[in-house]
Coordinates of N, CA and C in Angstrom, one line a residue:
Q54 N 1.1 -1.2 0.3 CA 0.2 0.1 -0.2 C 0.9 1.1 0.0
V55 N 1.1 2.1 -1.2 CA 1.1 3.7 -1.1 C 0.9 4.2 -0.1
Q56 N 2.1 4.8 0.8 CA 1.3 5.8 1.9 C 2.7 6.8 1.5
L57 N 2.0 8.0 2.1 CA 3.5 9.6 2.6 C 2.8 9.5 3.9
V58 N 3.4 10.0 5.3 CA 3.4 9.9 6.6 C 3.9 11.4 6.4
E59 N 3.4 12.1 6.8 CA 3.7 13.8 7.4 C 4.2 13.6 8.7
S60 N 5.4 14.3 9.3 CA 5.1 14.3 10.9 C 6.4 15.4 11.3
G61 N 6.2 16.0 12.1 CA 7.2 17.7 13.1 C 6.3 18.9 12.9
G62 N 4.9 18.9 12.4 CA 4.0 19.8 12.7 C 4.4 20.2 14.5
G63 N 3.3 21.6 14.6 CA 3.2 21.6 15.8 C 3.6 23.2 16.1
L64 N 3.2 23.5 17.6 CA 3.4 25.1 17.5 C 4.6 25.7 18.1
V65 N 4.9 26.6 17.3 CA 6.3 27.8 17.4 C 6.4 29.0 17.2
Q66 N 6.8 29.8 18.0 CA 7.1 31.0 17.9 C 7.4 31.7 16.9
P67 N 6.8 33.0 16.5 CA 7.3 33.6 15.5 C 9.2 33.9 15.6
G68 N 9.2 33.8 14.5 CA 10.5 33.4 14.7 C 11.4 32.0 14.5
G69 N 10.9 31.4 15.1 CA 10.9 29.9 15.4 C 11.2 28.8 14.3
S70 N 11.4 27.6 14.3 CA 11.9 26.0 13.8 C 11.6 25.5 13.6
L71 N 10.7 24.6 12.5 CA 10.4 23.2 12.8 C 10.9 22.5 11.4
R72 N 11.2 21.7 11.5 CA 11.6 20.5 10.8 C 10.5 19.6 10.4
L73 N 9.8 19.6 9.1 CA 8.6 18.6 8.7 C 8.8 17.5 8.4
S74 N 8.8 16.1 8.4 CA 9.1 15.1 7.3 C 8.3 14.5 7.0
C75 N 8.8 13.9 5.7 CA 7.9 13.2 4.7 C 8.2 11.8 4.6
A76 N 7.6 10.4 5.3 CA 8.1 9.1 5.0 C 7.3 8.3 3.8
A77 N 7.5 7.2 3.0 CA 6.8 7.5 2.4 C 7.0 5.5 2.1
S78 N 6.2 5.0 2.1 CA 5.9 3.6 2.3 C 5.4 2.5 1.3
G79 N 5.2 1.7 0.7 CA 4.7 0.8 -0.3 C 5.7 1.1 -1.6
F80 N 6.1 2.1 -1.8 CA 7.2 2.5 -3.1 C 8.5 3.5 -2.4
A81 N 9.6 2.8 -3.4 CA 10.9 3.6 -3.4 C 10.7 5.3 -4.3
L82 N 10.7 6.2 -3.0 CA 11.1 7.4 -3.6 C 12.2 7.8 -4.8
R83 N 12.6 7.3 -5.3 CA 13.5 7.1 -6.5 C 12.7 7.2 -7.7
Y84 N 12.8 8.2 -8.2 CA 11.8 8.0 -9.9 C 10.7 9.0 -9.6
Y85 N 9.8 9.6 -8.3 CA 9.4 10.3 -7.6 C 9.9 12.1 -7.3
A86 N 9.1 12.9 -7.9 CA 9.3 14.2 -7.0 C 8.2 14.2 -6.0
I87 N 8.8 14.6 -5.0 CA 8.1 15.3 -3.7 C 8.3 16.8 -3.6
A88 N 7.0 16.9 -3.3 CA 6.7 18.3 -3.5 C 6.1 18.7 -1.8
W89 N 6.2 19.7 -1.3 CA 5.5 20.0 -0.2 C 3.9 21.3 -0.4
F90 N 3.1 21.1 0.1 CA 2.1 21.9 -0.1 C 1.5 22.5 1.3
R91 N 1.2 24.0 1.4 CA 0.1 24.4 2.7 C -1.4 24.6 2.2
Q92 N -1.8 24.5 3.0 CA -3.4 25.1 3.1 C -3.9 25.8 4.5
A93 N -3.9 26.4 4.3 CA -4.8 27.9 5.4 C -6.1 28.1 5.1
P94 N -6.5 27.8 6.2 CA -8.3 28.1 6.3 C -8.5 29.2 5.0
G95 N -9.6 28.8 4.4 CA -10.8 29.7 3.8 C -9.2 30.5 2.5
K96 N -7.9 29.2 2.5 CA -7.5 29.9 1.2 C -7.3 28.3 0.4
E97 N -6.6 28.1 -0.7 CA -6.1 27.3 -1.7 C -5.3 27.1 -1.3
R98 N -5.0 25.5 -1.9 CA -3.5 24.9 -1.5 C -2.6 25.8 -2.3
E99 N -1.5 26.0 -2.2 CA -0.2 26.3 -3.0 C 1.0 25.8 -2.3
G100 N 1.6 25.6 -3.6 CA 3.5 24.5 -3.2 C 3.8 25.6 -2.6
V101 N 4.7 24.9 -1.8 CA 6.1 25.8 -1.1 C 7.4 25.2 -1.0
S102 N 7.5 23.7 -1.6 CA 8.7 23.3 -2.7 C 8.8 21.7 -2.8
C103 N 9.7 22.0 -3.7 CA 9.7 20.2 -3.8 C 11.0 20.1 -4.4
I104 N 11.4 18.4 -4.6 CA 12.7 18.5 -5.1 C 12.4 17.2 -6.0
H105 N 13.5 17.0 -7.2 CA 12.9 16.0 -8.3 C 14.2 14.8 -7.6
D106 N 13.9 13.9 -8.6 CA 14.4 12.2 -8.0 C 15.8 12.8 -8.2
S107 N 16.3 14.1 -9.3 CA 18.2 14.2 -9.1 C 19.0 15.1 -8.2
D108 N 17.7 15.3 -6.8 CA 17.8 16.1 -5.9 C 18.1 17.5 -6.0
V109 N 18.0 17.7 -7.4 CA 17.0 19.3 -7.7 C 16.1 20.0 -7.1
S110 N 15.9 21.4 -6.3 CA 15.0 21.9 -5.3 C 14.5 22.8 -6.2
T111 N 12.7 23.4 -5.5 CA 12.7 24.4 -6.2 C 11.6 25.0 -5.3
Y112 N 11.5 26.0 -5.4 CA 11.1 26.5 -4.3 C 10.0 27.6 -5.0
Y113 N 8.4 27.6 -4.3 CA 7.2 27.9 -5.3 C 6.7 29.3 -4.7
R114 N 7.2 29.6 -3.6 CA 6.8 30.7 -2.9 C 8.5 32.0 -2.8
D115 N 8.4 33.0 -3.0 CA 9.6 34.1 -2.8 C 10.1 34.2 -1.6
S116 N 8.6 34.3 -0.7 CA 8.9 34.2 1.1 C 10.0 33.2 1.6
A117 N 9.6 31.9 0.7 CA 10.2 30.7 1.1 C 11.9 31.2 1.3
T118 N 12.0 31.2 -0.1 CA 13.6 31.4 -0.3 C 14.2 32.4 1.0
G119 N 15.2 31.7 1.1 CA 16.3 31.6 2.7 C 15.7 31.6 3.8
R120 N 14.5 31.1 3.7 CA 13.9 30.1 4.8 C 13.8 29.0 4.9
V121 N 13.3 28.8 3.8 CA 12.8 26.7 3.3 C 14.1 25.9 3.4
T122 N 14.8 25.2 3.3 CA 15.3 23.9 2.6 C 14.7 23.0 2.6
I123 N 14.9 22.5 1.1 CA 13.8 20.9 1.4 C 15.1 19.8 0.9
F124 N 15.1 18.4 1.5 CA 16.1 17.8 0.9 C 15.8 16.4 1.0
R125 N 16.6 15.3 0.4 CA 15.9 13.6 0.9 C 17.1 12.8 1.9
D126 N 16.1 12.3 2.8 CA 17.4 11.5 3.0 C 17.3 9.9 2.8
R127 N 17.7 9.6 1.3 CA 17.5 8.4 0.5 C 17.7 7.3 1.7
S128 N 18.1 6.9 2.9 CA 18.4 5.8 3.7 C 17.3 5.7 4.5
K129 N 16.5 6.4 4.5 CA 15.1 6.8 5.8 C 13.7 7.0 4.1
N130 N 14.1 7.2 3.1 CA 13.2 7.0 2.2 C 12.5 7.9 2.5
T131 N 12.6 9.3 2.9 CA 12.4 10.3 3.3 C 12.5 11.6 3.0
V132 N 11.6 12.5 2.9 CA 12.1 14.0 1.6 C 12.2 14.8 3.6
I133 N 12.7 15.7 3.5 CA 12.4 16.8 5.2 C 12.6 18.5 4.3
L134 N 11.6 18.7 4.9 CA 11.5 20.6 5.1 C 11.9 20.6 6.0
E135 N 12.4 21.5 6.3 CA 12.7 22.6 7.3 C 12.8 24.3 7.2
M136 N 12.0 24.4 7.8 CA 11.7 25.9 8.0 C 12.2 26.9 9.0
N137 N 12.8 28.2 8.9 CA 13.2 29.0 9.4 C 12.6 30.5 9.5
S138 N 12.9 31.3 10.9 CA 11.7 32.0 10.8 C 11.3 32.7 10.4
L139 N 9.7 31.6 11.1 CA 8.5 31.4 10.6 C 7.3 32.4 11.2
E140 N 6.9 33.1 10.4 CA 5.9 33.9 10.9 C 3.7 33.3 11.0
P141 N 3.4 34.3 11.5 CA 2.4 33.6 11.7 C 1.7 33.8 10.7
E142 N 1.6 34.5 9.5 CA 1.5 33.6 7.9 C 1.8 32.4 7.7
D143 N 2.7 32.0 7.8 CA 3.1 30.2 8.0 C 2.2 29.1 8.3
T144 N 1.2 29.8 9.1 CA 0.1 29.1 9.6 C -0.6 27.9 8.8
A145 N -0.4 26.9 9.0 CA -1.9 26.0 7.8 C -1.4 24.8 8.2
V146 N -1.9 23.7 7.7 CA -1.5 22.1 7.5 C -0.7 22.2 6.4
Y147 N 0.1 21.5 6.3 CA 1.4 21.2 5.7 C 1.3 19.6 5.2
Y148 N 0.8 19.5 3.6 CA 1.1 18.3 3.4 C 2.5 17.8 2.4
C149 N 2.6 16.7 2.5 CA 3.5 16.6 1.0 C 2.9 15.1 0.5
A150 N 3.6 15.5 -1.1 CA 2.8 14.8 -2.5 C 3.9 14.4 -3.3
G151 N 3.1 13.1 -4.0 CA 4.5 12.8 -4.6 C 3.9 12.3 -6.4
K152 N 4.7 12.9 -6.9 CA 4.3 12.7 -8.4 C 5.7 11.9 -9.3
Y153 N 5.3 11.4 -10.1 CA 6.3 10.7 -11.2 C 7.5 11.7 -11.6
W154 N 8.6 11.7 -11.9 CA 10.1 12.3 -12.2 C 10.0 13.9 -11.6
V155 N 9.3 15.0 -12.3 CA 9.4 15.9 -12.4 C 8.3 17.2 -11.8
C156 N 8.7 17.9 -10.7 CA 8.1 19.0 -10.1 C 6.9 19.8 -10.8
S157 N 6.3 19.5 -10.1 CA 5.3 20.7 -10.8 C 4.2 21.4 -9.0
S158 N 4.4 22.8 -9.4 CA 3.4 23.6 -8.1 C 1.9 23.6 -8.5
N159 N 1.0 22.5 -9.6 CA -0.1 22.5 -9.7 C -0.4 20.9 -8.5
P160 N -1.1 21.2 -7.7 CA -1.4 20.4 -6.6 C -2.3 19.0 -7.0
S161 N -3.5 19.5 -8.8 CA -3.7 18.6 -9.2 C -3.3 17.4 -9.7
E162 N -1.5 17.5 -10.1 CA -0.5 16.6 -11.3 C -0.1 15.2 -10.2
Y163 N -0.5 15.8 -8.9 CA 0.6 14.6 -7.6 C -0.6 13.7 -7.8
D164 N 0.1 12.6 -7.4 CA -0.6 11.0 -7.6 C -0.9 10.8 -6.3
Y165 N -0.2 11.2 -5.3 CA -0.5 10.6 -3.9 C 0.0 11.8 -3.4
W166 N -0.1 11.4 -1.8 CA -0.8 12.5 -0.6 C -1.0 12.5 0.9
G167 N 0.0 13.1 1.4 CA -0.4 12.9 2.9 C -1.1 13.0 4.0
Q168 N -1.8 13.2 5.1 CA -2.5 13.1 5.7 C -2.8 14.6 6.1
G169 N -1.8 15.4 6.4 CA -1.1 16.9 6.7 C -0.5 17.0 7.4
T170 N 0.1 17.7 8.5 CA 0.7 18.3 9.7 C 0.7 19.5 9.8
Q171 N -0.2 19.9 11.0 CA -0.9 21.2 11.4 C 0.6 22.1 11.8
V172 N 1.0 23.0 11.2 CA 2.0 24.3 11.6 C 1.0 25.4 12.2
T173 N 1.6 25.5 13.5 CA 0.5 26.8 13.8 C 2.2 27.8 14.4
V174 N 1.8 28.5 13.8 CA 3.2 29.8 14.3 C 2.5 31.1 15.2
S175 N 2.3 31.2 16.6 CA 1.9 32.2 17.2 C 2.9 32.2 18.7
S176 N 2.4 33.4 19.2 CA 3.0 33.9 20.8 C 2.2 33.9 21.0

């Protein structure tokens, strides 16, 4: 059974950091692009970052530049999203998603989704 499971969300103060993990089971992440999306209440799902099978990474939001890092831990079949200097505007449910080969900012192109992990940035 193919599954993506996110972990690492929680409550953090503004300026803090979080490390989100996306663990794959039932398939190998090799040949798959893995992306992180987020969705805040009342807003559309938006792309945060994505990493190709070749480990080339893409960041979809200008405000993520310099604050977000995505990378693979191939030994654990996991993709990590590290977020720093978090702001209240980063509060959302964060999802990881997988599709074959090439990254896309369009969530409808992804075949596999995790259940999401809540990130709340508040003092």
